[in-house]
């Protein structure tokens, strides 16, 4: 093989192979260094373990009477499933002050919310992927709320679409014992600035006093 042929082999075959190997090594080195930025790379198992470890099931309380003092209901921990909201066609669990993972498939009660049966508003939200039951409700529909400390019936009073989240917390104003359900109203991927709220009034169940 003469000098020109040797140089052709070197420039046309060997050098591109070396460059390809170097680029491959650099790619995996960079991917590893940024792996924390891509949760889908290696966090699937840890997220599953986290969800199972954090969910708590509230133990039923035996309370009697139609009027109960709030002090008779022990404070519950975050990520505690406290009951369910049931319609004639569906049922969805209720979880208290949940993290983002545990809120999937559940109605999440905010930490500053009132208790079911208490004067004021119970605020509960769900991801739009879990909102079919909420979007199917109509004014006048009845919701059965079953919790670890009692059962309640709510009637849908208003359904609104709101483009200002600060107004969501005002939906129960003027109702003695209200339940406000909220979800993202869009059908597209991502989070929108439009919210569907379903405001309900309590029609039966024990009354919680201070």
GROMACS .gro file of N, CA and C in nm, residues 29-177:
model
  447
   29UNK      N    1  -2.155   1.086   2.889
   29UNK     CA    2  -2.104   1.160   3.004
   29UNK      C    3  -2.192   1.279   3.036
   30UNK      N    4  -2.234   1.352   2.931
   30UNK     CA    5  -2.322   1.467   2.951
   30UNK      C    6  -2.459   1.423   2.999
   31UNK      N    7  -2.514   1.315   2.940
   31UNK     CA    8  -2.645   1.264   2.982
   31UNK      C    9  -2.644   1.225   3.128
   32UNK      N   10  -2.537   1.163   3.172
   32UNK     CA   11  -2.528   1.122   3.313
   32UNK      C   12  -2.523   1.244   3.405
   33UNK      N   13  -2.448   1.346   3.365
   33UNK     CA   14  -2.433   1.463   3.450
   33UNK      C   15  -2.563   1.541   3.464
   34UNK      N   16  -2.653   1.530   3.362
   34UNK     CA   17  -2.780   1.601   3.366
   34UNK      C   18  -2.898   1.508   3.395
   35UNK      N   19  -2.872   1.388   3.442
   35UNK     CA   20  -2.981   1.292   3.461
   35UNK      C   21  -3.084   1.340   3.560
   36UNK      N   22  -3.042   1.423   3.657
   36UNK     CA   23  -3.137   1.472   3.756
   36UNK      C   24  -3.240   1.566   3.695
   37UNK      N   25  -3.210   1.621   3.576
   37UNK     CA   26  -3.303   1.712   3.511
   37UNK      C   27  -3.411   1.637   3.436
   38UNK      N   28  -3.398   1.505   3.422
   38UNK     CA   29  -3.493   1.426   3.345
   38UNK      C   30  -3.552   1.318   3.434
   39UNK      N   31  -3.662   1.348   3.503
   39UNK     CA   32  -3.718   1.251   3.598
   39UNK      C   33  -3.762   1.121   3.535
   40UNK      N   34  -3.790   1.121   3.403
   40UNK     CA   35  -3.835   0.998   3.339
   40UNK      C   36  -3.721   0.901   3.317
   41UNK      N   37  -3.596   0.945   3.340
   41UNK     CA   38  -3.482   0.858   3.315
   41UNK      C   39  -3.467   0.752   3.423
   42UNK      N   40  -3.474   0.795   3.550
   42UNK     CA   41  -3.445   0.697   3.655
   42UNK      C   42  -3.529   0.714   3.780
   43UNK      N   43  -3.640   0.790   3.771
   43UNK     CA   44  -3.718   0.815   3.892
   43UNK      C   45  -3.848   0.736   3.899
   44UNK      N   46  -3.875   0.650   3.802
   44UNK     CA   47  -4.002   0.579   3.800
   44UNK      C   48  -4.022   0.494   3.924
   45UNK      N   49  -3.922   0.419   3.960
   45UNK     CA   50  -3.934   0.331   4.076
   45UNK      C   51  -3.943   0.410   4.204
   46UNK      N   52  -3.861   0.515   4.216
   46UNK     CA   53  -3.861   0.592   4.340
   46UNK      C   54  -3.995   0.664   4.360
   47UNK      N   55  -4.058   0.713   4.251
   47UNK     CA   56  -4.187   0.777   4.264
   47UNK      C   57  -4.291   0.676   4.312
   48UNK      N   58  -4.289   0.556   4.258
   48UNK     CA   59  -4.384   0.454   4.300
   48UNK      C   60  -4.366   0.420   4.448
   49UNK      N   61  -4.241   0.404   4.490
   49UNK     CA   62  -4.215   0.374   4.631
   49UNK      C   63  -4.262   0.489   4.719
   50UNK      N   64  -4.240   0.611   4.673
   50UNK     CA   65  -4.277   0.729   4.751
   50UNK      C   66  -4.428   0.735   4.771
   51UNK      N   67  -4.502   0.704   4.664
   51UNK     CA   68  -4.648   0.709   4.673
   51UNK      C   69  -4.700   0.608   4.775
   52UNK      N   70  -4.650   0.485   4.764
   52UNK     CA   71  -4.699   0.381   4.853
   52UNK      C   72  -4.662   0.408   4.999
   53UNK      N   73  -4.547   0.470   5.020
   53UNK     CA   74  -4.500   0.492   5.157
   53UNK      C   75  -4.575   0.605   5.225
   54UNK      N   76  -4.627   0.700   5.146
   54UNK     CA   77  -4.683   0.821   5.206
   54UNK      C   78  -4.832   0.815   5.232
   55UNK      N   79  -4.905   0.732   5.162
   55UNK     CA   80  -5.051   0.731   5.176
   55UNK      C   81  -5.093   0.667   5.309
   56UNK      N   82  -5.182   0.737   5.380
   56UNK     CA   83  -5.233   0.690   5.509
   56UNK      C   84  -5.384   0.674   5.497
   57UNK      N   85  -5.438   0.570   5.557
   57UNK     CA   86  -5.583   0.550   5.560
   57UNK      C   87  -5.636   0.591   5.697
   58UNK      N   88  -5.728   0.686   5.700
   58UNK     CA   89  -5.785   0.731   5.827
   58UNK      C   90  -5.867   0.620   5.891
   59UNK      N   91  -5.852   0.606   6.021
   59UNK     CA   92  -5.929   0.505   6.095
   59UNK      C   93  -6.066   0.562   6.134
   60UNK      N   94  -6.173   0.484   6.116
   60UNK     CA   95  -6.308   0.533   6.147
   60UNK      C   96  -6.323   0.575   6.293
   61UNK      N   97  -6.397   0.684   6.313
   61UNK     CA   98  -6.429   0.731   6.448
   61UNK      C   99  -6.574   0.696   6.479
   62UNK      N  100  -6.599   0.662   6.602
   62UNK     CA  101  -6.736   0.634   6.645
   62UNK      C  102  -6.788   0.756   6.720
   63UNK      N  103  -6.861   0.841   6.647
   63UNK     CA  104  -6.917   0.963   6.705
   63UNK      C  105  -7.069   0.954   6.701
   64UNK      N  106  -7.133   1.006   6.801
   64UNK     CA  107  -7.278   1.002   6.807
   64UNK      C  108  -7.333   1.144   6.818
   65UNK      N  109  -7.456   1.161   6.769
   65UNK     CA  110  -7.519   1.293   6.775
   65UNK      C  111  -7.510   1.364   6.641
   66UNK      N  112  -7.596   1.464   6.626
   66UNK     CA  113  -7.600   1.542   6.502
   66UNK      C  114  -7.513   1.666   6.509
   67UNK      N  115  -7.469   1.702   6.628
   67UNK     CA  116  -7.383   1.819   6.645
   67UNK      C  117  -7.258   1.775   6.720
   68UNK      N  118  -7.143   1.792   6.659
   68UNK     CA  119  -7.016   1.744   6.715
   68UNK      C  120  -6.918   1.860   6.726
   69UNK      N  121  -6.845   1.866   6.835
   69UNK     CA  122  -6.742   1.968   6.850
   69UNK      C  123  -6.620   1.930   6.766
   70UNK      N  124  -6.557   2.029   6.708
   70UNK     CA  125  -6.439   2.005   6.623
   70UNK      C  126  -6.326   1.940   6.701
   71UNK      N  127  -6.318   1.967   6.829
   71UNK     CA  128  -6.211   1.911   6.911
   71UNK      C  129  -6.225   1.759   6.928
   72UNK      N  130  -6.346   1.706   6.896
   72UNK     CA  131  -6.368   1.561   6.906
   72UNK      C  132  -6.314   1.487   6.783
   73UNK      N  133  -6.271   1.563   6.684
   73UNK     CA  134  -6.216   1.503   6.562
   73UNK      C  135  -6.065   1.526   6.561
   74UNK      N  136  -5.986   1.421   6.584
   74UNK     CA  137  -5.840   1.437   6.588
   74UNK      C  138  -5.786   1.495   6.458
   75UNK      N  139  -5.682   1.576   6.469
   75UNK     CA  140  -5.618   1.633   6.351
   75UNK      C  141  -5.556   1.522   6.268
   76UNK      N  142  -5.572   1.531   6.138
   76UNK     CA  143  -5.521   1.426   6.050
   76UNK      C  144  -5.393   1.471   5.983
   77UNK      N  145  -5.311   1.373   5.946
   77UNK     CA  146  -5.182   1.402   5.884
   77UNK      C  147  -5.198   1.424   5.734
   78UNK      N  148  -5.098   1.488   5.675
   78UNK     CA  149  -5.096   1.505   5.530
   78UNK      C  150  -5.099   1.369   5.461
   79UNK      N  151  -5.151   1.366   5.339
   79UNK     CA  152  -5.155   1.244   5.257
   79UNK      C  153  -5.241   1.133   5.318
   80UNK      N  154  -5.345   1.176   5.392
   80UNK     CA  155  -5.438   1.080   5.453
   80UNK      C  156  -5.567   1.071   5.372
   81UNK      N  157  -5.604   0.951   5.331
   81UNK     CA  158  -5.732   0.930   5.264
   81UNK      C  159  -5.840   0.929   5.371
   82UNK      N  160  -5.935   1.023   5.362
   82UNK     CA  161  -6.033   1.040   5.468
   82UNK      C  162  -6.173   0.993   5.429
   83UNK      N  163  -6.192   0.949   5.305
   83UNK     CA  164  -6.324   0.903   5.263
   83UNK      C  165  -6.339   0.909   5.113
   84UNK      N  166  -6.462   0.934   5.068
   84UNK     CA  167  -6.489   0.938   4.924
   84UNK      C  168  -6.607   1.029   4.894
   85UNK      N  169  -6.611   1.075   4.769
   85UNK     CA  170  -6.727   1.149   4.718
   85UNK      C  171  -6.794   1.059   4.615
   86UNK      N  172  -6.924   1.032   4.634
   86UNK     CA  173  -6.994   0.936   4.550
   86UNK      C  174  -7.112   1.001   4.479
   87UNK      N  175  -7.126   0.966   4.352
   87UNK     CA  176  -7.246   1.002   4.276
   87UNK      C  177  -7.314   0.871   4.237
   88UNK      N  178  -7.423   0.882   4.161
   88UNK     CA  179  -7.491   0.760   4.120
   88UNK      C  180  -7.407   0.678   4.023
   89UNK      N  181  -7.310   0.743   3.957
   89UNK     CA  182  -7.232   0.673   3.854
   89UNK      C  183  -7.085   0.654   3.887
   90UNK      N  184  -7.034   0.724   3.988
   90UNK     CA  185  -6.891   0.716   4.013
   90UNK      C  186  -6.857   0.746   4.158
   91UNK      N  187  -6.732   0.719   4.190
   91UNK     CA  188  -6.682   0.745   4.326
   91UNK      C  189  -6.535   0.784   4.315
   92UNK      N  190  -6.493   0.881   4.394
   92UNK     CA  191  -6.354   0.924   4.393
   92UNK      C  192  -6.307   0.943   4.537
   93UNK      N  193  -6.188   0.890   4.572
   93UNK     CA  194  -6.138   0.904   4.709
   93UNK      C  195  -6.106   1.050   4.743
   94UNK      N  196  -6.113   1.083   4.870
   94UNK     CA  197  -6.076   1.215   4.920
   94UNK      C  198  -5.947   1.201   4.998
   95UNK      N  199  -5.848   1.284   4.967
   95UNK     CA  200  -5.722   1.281   5.039
   95UNK      C  201  -5.694   1.420   5.096
   96UNK      N  202  -5.631   1.424   5.212
   96UNK     CA  203  -5.608   1.552   5.280
   96UNK      C  204  -5.467   1.602   5.255
   97UNK      N  205  -5.457   1.726   5.205
   97UNK     CA  206  -5.329   1.795   5.185
   97UNK      C  207  -5.225   1.703   5.122
   98UNK      N  208  -5.256   1.652   5.006
   98UNK     CA  209  -5.173   1.552   4.940
   98UNK      C  210  -5.055   1.614   4.867
   99UNK      N  211  -4.949   1.534   4.848
   99UNK     CA  212  -4.841   1.576   4.759
   99UNK      C  213  -4.888   1.553   4.615
  100UNK      N  214  -4.806   1.597   4.519
  100UNK     CA  215  -4.847   1.593   4.379
  100UNK      C  216  -4.869   1.450   4.328
  101UNK      N  217  -4.791   1.356   4.380
  101UNK     CA  218  -4.803   1.217   4.334
  101UNK      C  219  -4.931   1.153   4.388
  102UNK      N  220  -4.954   1.168   4.517
  102UNK     CA  221  -5.068   1.103   4.581
  102UNK      C  222  -5.202   1.165   4.543
  103UNK      N  223  -5.199   1.286   4.485
  103UNK     CA  224  -5.323   1.351   4.444
  103UNK      C  225  -5.383   1.288   4.319
  104UNK      N  226  -5.305   1.211   4.247
  104UNK     CA  227  -5.354   1.149   4.122
  104UNK      C  228  -5.468   1.053   4.153
  105UNK      N  229  -5.581   1.072   4.086
  105UNK     CA  230  -5.695   0.984   4.105
  105UNK      C  231  -5.777   1.013   4.228
  106UNK      N  232  -5.751   1.130   4.292
  106UNK     CA  233  -5.821   1.162   4.416
  106UNK      C  234  -5.863   1.309   4.418
  107UNK      N  235  -5.960   1.342   4.504
  107UNK     CA  236  -5.993   1.481   4.532
  107UNK      C  237  -5.905   1.523   4.650
  108UNK      N  238  -5.832   1.630   4.631
  108UNK     CA  239  -5.735   1.675   4.730
  108UNK      C  240  -5.793   1.792   4.811
  109UNK      N  241  -5.808   1.771   4.941
  109UNK     CA  242  -5.857   1.876   5.030
  109UNK      C  243  -5.739   1.964   5.070
  110UNK      N  244  -5.753   2.094   5.052
  110UNK     CA  245  -5.643   2.185   5.088
  110UNK      C  246  -5.628   2.195   5.239
  111UNK      N  247  -5.508   2.230   5.282
  111UNK     CA  248  -5.476   2.233   5.425
  111UNK      C  249  -5.558   2.337   5.500
  112UNK      N  250  -5.592   2.446   5.434
  112UNK     CA  251  -5.666   2.554   5.500
  112UNK      C  252  -5.817   2.539   5.486
  113UNK      N  253  -5.859   2.425   5.432
  113UNK     CA  254  -6.002   2.402   5.411
  113UNK      C  255  -6.074   2.374   5.543
  114UNK      N  256  -6.202   2.402   5.543
  114UNK     CA  257  -6.287   2.362   5.654
  114UNK      C  258  -6.312   2.211   5.646
  115UNK      N  259  -6.363   2.153   5.754
  115UNK     CA  260  -6.402   2.013   5.754
  115UNK      C  261  -6.543   1.998   5.697
  116UNK      N  262  -6.572   1.880   5.643
  116UNK     CA  263  -6.709   1.851   5.602
  116UNK      C  264  -6.800   1.864   5.725
  117UNK      N  265  -6.906   1.941   5.712
  117UNK     CA  266  -6.998   1.963   5.823
  117UNK      C  267  -6.971   2.089   5.901
  118UNK      N  268  -6.857   2.152   5.875
  118UNK     CA  269  -6.821   2.274   5.946
  118UNK      C  270  -6.873   2.396   5.870
  119UNK      N  271  -6.906   2.505   5.943
  119UNK     CA  272  -6.949   2.628   5.878
  119UNK      C  273  -6.832   2.684   5.797
  120UNK      N  274  -6.861   2.720   5.672
  120UNK     CA  275  -6.757   2.766   5.582
  120UNK      C  276  -6.749   2.673   5.461
  121UNK      N  277  -6.639   2.680   5.389
  121UNK     CA  278  -6.626   2.603   5.265
  121UNK      C  279  -6.518   2.497   5.272
  122UNK      N  280  -6.553   2.378   5.226
  122UNK     CA  281  -6.455   2.272   5.203
  122UNK      C  282  -6.407   2.288   5.059
  123UNK      N  283  -6.275   2.304   5.041
  123UNK     CA  284  -6.219   2.320   4.907
  123UNK      C  285  -6.146   2.192   4.866
  124UNK      N  286  -6.186   2.137   4.752
  124UNK     CA  287  -6.125   2.013   4.704
  124UNK      C  288  -6.098   2.027   4.554
  125UNK      N  289  -5.982   1.982   4.510
  125UNK     CA  290  -5.947   1.993   4.369
  125UNK      C  291  -5.896   1.858   4.318
  126UNK      N  292  -5.900   1.843   4.186
  126UNK     CA  293  -5.846   1.722   4.125
  126UNK      C  294  -5.779   1.757   3.994
  127UNK      N  295  -5.691   1.669   3.947
  127UNK     CA  296  -5.629   1.688   3.816
  127UNK      C  297  -5.736   1.672   3.709
  128UNK      N  298  -5.717   1.743   3.596
  128UNK     CA  299  -5.819   1.736   3.492
  128UNK      C  300  -5.832   1.597   3.433
  129UNK      N  301  -5.726   1.516   3.444
  129UNK     CA  302  -5.735   1.378   3.397
  129UNK      C  303  -5.826   1.292   3.481
  130UNK      N  304  -5.860   1.341   3.601
  130UNK     CA  305  -5.949   1.267   3.691
  130UNK      C  306  -6.082   1.338   3.710
  131UNK      N  307  -6.115   1.432   3.622
  131UNK     CA  308  -6.228   1.521   3.646
  131UNK      C  309  -6.356   1.486   3.570
  132UNK      N  310  -6.362   1.369   3.509
  132UNK     CA  311  -6.481   1.334   3.431
  132UNK      C  312  -6.608   1.340   3.516
  133UNK      N  313  -6.599   1.288   3.639
  133UNK     CA  314  -6.718   1.286   3.724
  133UNK      C  315  -6.761   1.428   3.759
  134UNK      N  316  -6.663   1.516   3.779
  134UNK     CA  317  -6.693   1.654   3.816
  134UNK      C  318  -6.756   1.729   3.699
  135UNK      N  319  -6.702   1.705   3.578
  135UNK     CA  320  -6.753   1.774   3.460
  135UNK      C  321  -6.889   1.721   3.415
  136UNK      N  322  -6.929   1.607   3.471
  136UNK     CA  323  -7.060   1.552   3.434
  136UNK      C  324  -7.172   1.599   3.526
  137UNK      N  325  -7.137   1.676   3.631
  137UNK     CA  326  -7.238   1.719   3.728
  137UNK      C  327  -7.324   1.832   3.672
  138UNK      N  328  -7.448   1.837   3.722
  138UNK     CA  329  -7.542   1.943   3.686
  138UNK      C  330  -7.601   2.001   3.813
  139UNK      N  331  -7.651   2.124   3.803
  139UNK     CA  332  -7.717   2.188   3.917
  139UNK      C  333  -7.833   2.100   3.963
  140UNK      N  334  -7.839   2.076   4.094
  140UNK     CA  335  -7.944   1.991   4.151
  140UNK      C  336  -7.899   1.850   4.181
  141UNK      N  337  -7.785   1.807   4.124
  141UNK     CA  338  -7.733   1.673   4.151
  141UNK      C  339  -7.694   1.660   4.298
  142UNK      N  340  -7.704   1.538   4.350
  142UNK     CA  341  -7.668   1.511   4.489
  142UNK      C  342  -7.534   1.436   4.495
  143UNK      N  343  -7.454   1.474   4.593
  143UNK     CA  344  -7.326   1.407   4.618
  143UNK      C  345  -7.327   1.349   4.758
  144UNK      N  346  -7.291   1.222   4.771
  144UNK     CA  347  -7.278   1.158   4.901
  144UNK      C  348  -7.131   1.163   4.941
  145UNK      N  349  -7.103   1.226   5.052
  145UNK     CA  350  -6.966   1.236   5.103
  145UNK      C  351  -6.955   1.148   5.226
  146UNK      N  352  -6.873   1.044   5.218
  146UNK     CA  353  -6.854   0.952   5.329
  146UNK      C  354  -6.713   0.968   5.382
  147UNK      N  355  -6.700   1.005   5.509
  147UNK     CA  356  -6.569   1.027   5.569
  147UNK      C  357  -6.550   0.936   5.689
  148UNK      N  358  -6.431   0.940   5.745
  148UNK     CA  359  -6.400   0.854   5.860
  148UNK      C  360  -6.473   0.896   5.986
  149UNK      N  361  -6.532   1.017   5.985
  149UNK     CA  362  -6.602   1.061   6.106
  149UNK      C  363  -6.753   1.083   6.084
  150UNK      N  364  -6.800   1.065   5.960
  150UNK     CA  365  -6.943   1.082   5.936
  150UNK      C  366  -6.976   1.090   5.788
  151UNK      N  367  -7.107   1.088   5.758
  151UNK     CA  368  -7.154   1.095   5.620
  151UNK      C  369  -7.236   1.221   5.598
  152UNK      N  370  -7.230   1.274   5.475
  152UNK     CA  371  -7.296   1.401   5.444
  152UNK      C  372  -7.355   1.393   5.303
  153UNK      N  373  -7.456   1.474   5.280
  153UNK     CA  374  -7.514   1.488   5.146
  153UNK      C  375  -7.504   1.634   5.105
  154UNK      N  376  -7.453   1.657   4.985
  154UNK     CA  377  -7.442   1.792   4.930
  154UNK      C  378  -7.520   1.798   4.800
  155UNK      N  379  -7.577   1.915   4.772
  155UNK     CA  380  -7.648   1.938   4.647
  155UNK      C  381  -7.577   2.046   4.566
  156UNK      N  382  -7.558   2.018   4.436
  156UNK     CA  383  -7.490   2.113   4.348
  156UNK      C  384  -7.576   2.239   4.334
  157UNK      N  385  -7.519   2.354   4.371
  157UNK     CA  386  -7.592   2.481   4.366
  157UNK      C  387  -7.551   2.566   4.247
  158UNK      N  388  -7.421   2.565   4.213
  158UNK     CA  389  -7.371   2.648   4.104
  158UNK      C  390  -7.257   2.577   4.032
  159UNK      N  391  -7.246   2.603   3.902
  159UNK     CA  392  -7.132   2.556   3.824
  159UNK      C  393  -7.079   2.675   3.746
  160UNK      N  394  -6.951   2.706   3.764
  160UNK     CA  395  -6.893   2.824   3.701
  160UNK      C  396  -6.760   2.792   3.635
  161UNK      N  397  -6.729   2.869   3.532
  161UNK     CA  398  -6.597   2.864   3.469
  161UNK      C  399  -6.528   2.998   3.500
  162UNK      N  400  -6.411   2.989   3.562
  162UNK     CA  401  -6.343   3.108   3.614
  162UNK      C  402  -6.203   3.118   3.554
  163UNK      N  403  -6.163   3.241   3.519
  163UNK     CA  404  -6.030   3.260   3.463
  163UNK      C  405  -5.935   3.329   3.560
  164UNK      N  406  -5.977   3.341   3.685
  164UNK     CA  407  -5.895   3.403   3.789
  164UNK      C  408  -5.898   3.311   3.911
  165UNK      N  409  -5.785   3.245   3.941
  165UNK     CA  410  -5.785   3.146   4.049
  165UNK      C  411  -5.819   3.208   4.185
  166UNK      N  412  -5.789   3.336   4.202
  166UNK     CA  413  -5.819   3.400   4.331
  166UNK      C  414  -5.969   3.401   4.359
  167UNK      N  415  -6.051   3.388   4.255
  167UNK     CA  416  -6.196   3.387   4.273
  167UNK      C  417  -6.250   3.250   4.314
  168UNK      N  418  -6.167   3.146   4.299
  168UNK     CA  419  -6.211   3.011   4.337
  168UNK      C  420  -6.246   3.008   4.486
  169UNK      N  421  -6.165   3.072   4.568
  169UNK     CA  422  -6.187   3.070   4.712
  169UNK      C  423  -6.309   3.150   4.756
  170UNK      N  424  -6.372   3.218   4.664
  170UNK     CA  425  -6.492   3.296   4.698
  170UNK      C  426  -6.621   3.226   4.655
  171UNK      N  427  -6.608   3.109   4.593
  171UNK     CA  428  -6.726   3.043   4.537
  171UNK      C  429  -6.825   2.997   4.642
  172UNK      N  430  -6.777   2.968   4.763
  172UNK     CA  431  -6.868   2.921   4.866
  172UNK      C  432  -6.926   3.031   4.952
  173UNK      N  433  -6.889   3.156   4.924
  173UNK     CA  434  -6.939   3.268   5.004
  173UNK      C  435  -7.091   3.274   5.000
  174UNK      N  436  -7.150   3.295   5.116
  174UNK     CA  437  -7.296   3.307   5.124
  174UNK      C  438  -7.366   3.175   5.149
  175UNK      N  439  -7.290   3.065   5.148
  175UNK     CA  440  -7.349   2.934   5.179
  175UNK      C  441  -7.297   2.890   5.316
  176UNK      N  442  -7.388   2.852   5.403
  176UNK     CA  443  -7.346   2.820   5.540
  176UNK      C  444  -7.242   2.710   5.547
  177UNK      N  445  -7.271   2.596   5.489
  177UNK     CA  446  -7.179   2.482   5.486
  177UNK      C  447  -7.165   2.439   5.339
   0.00000   0.00000   0.00000
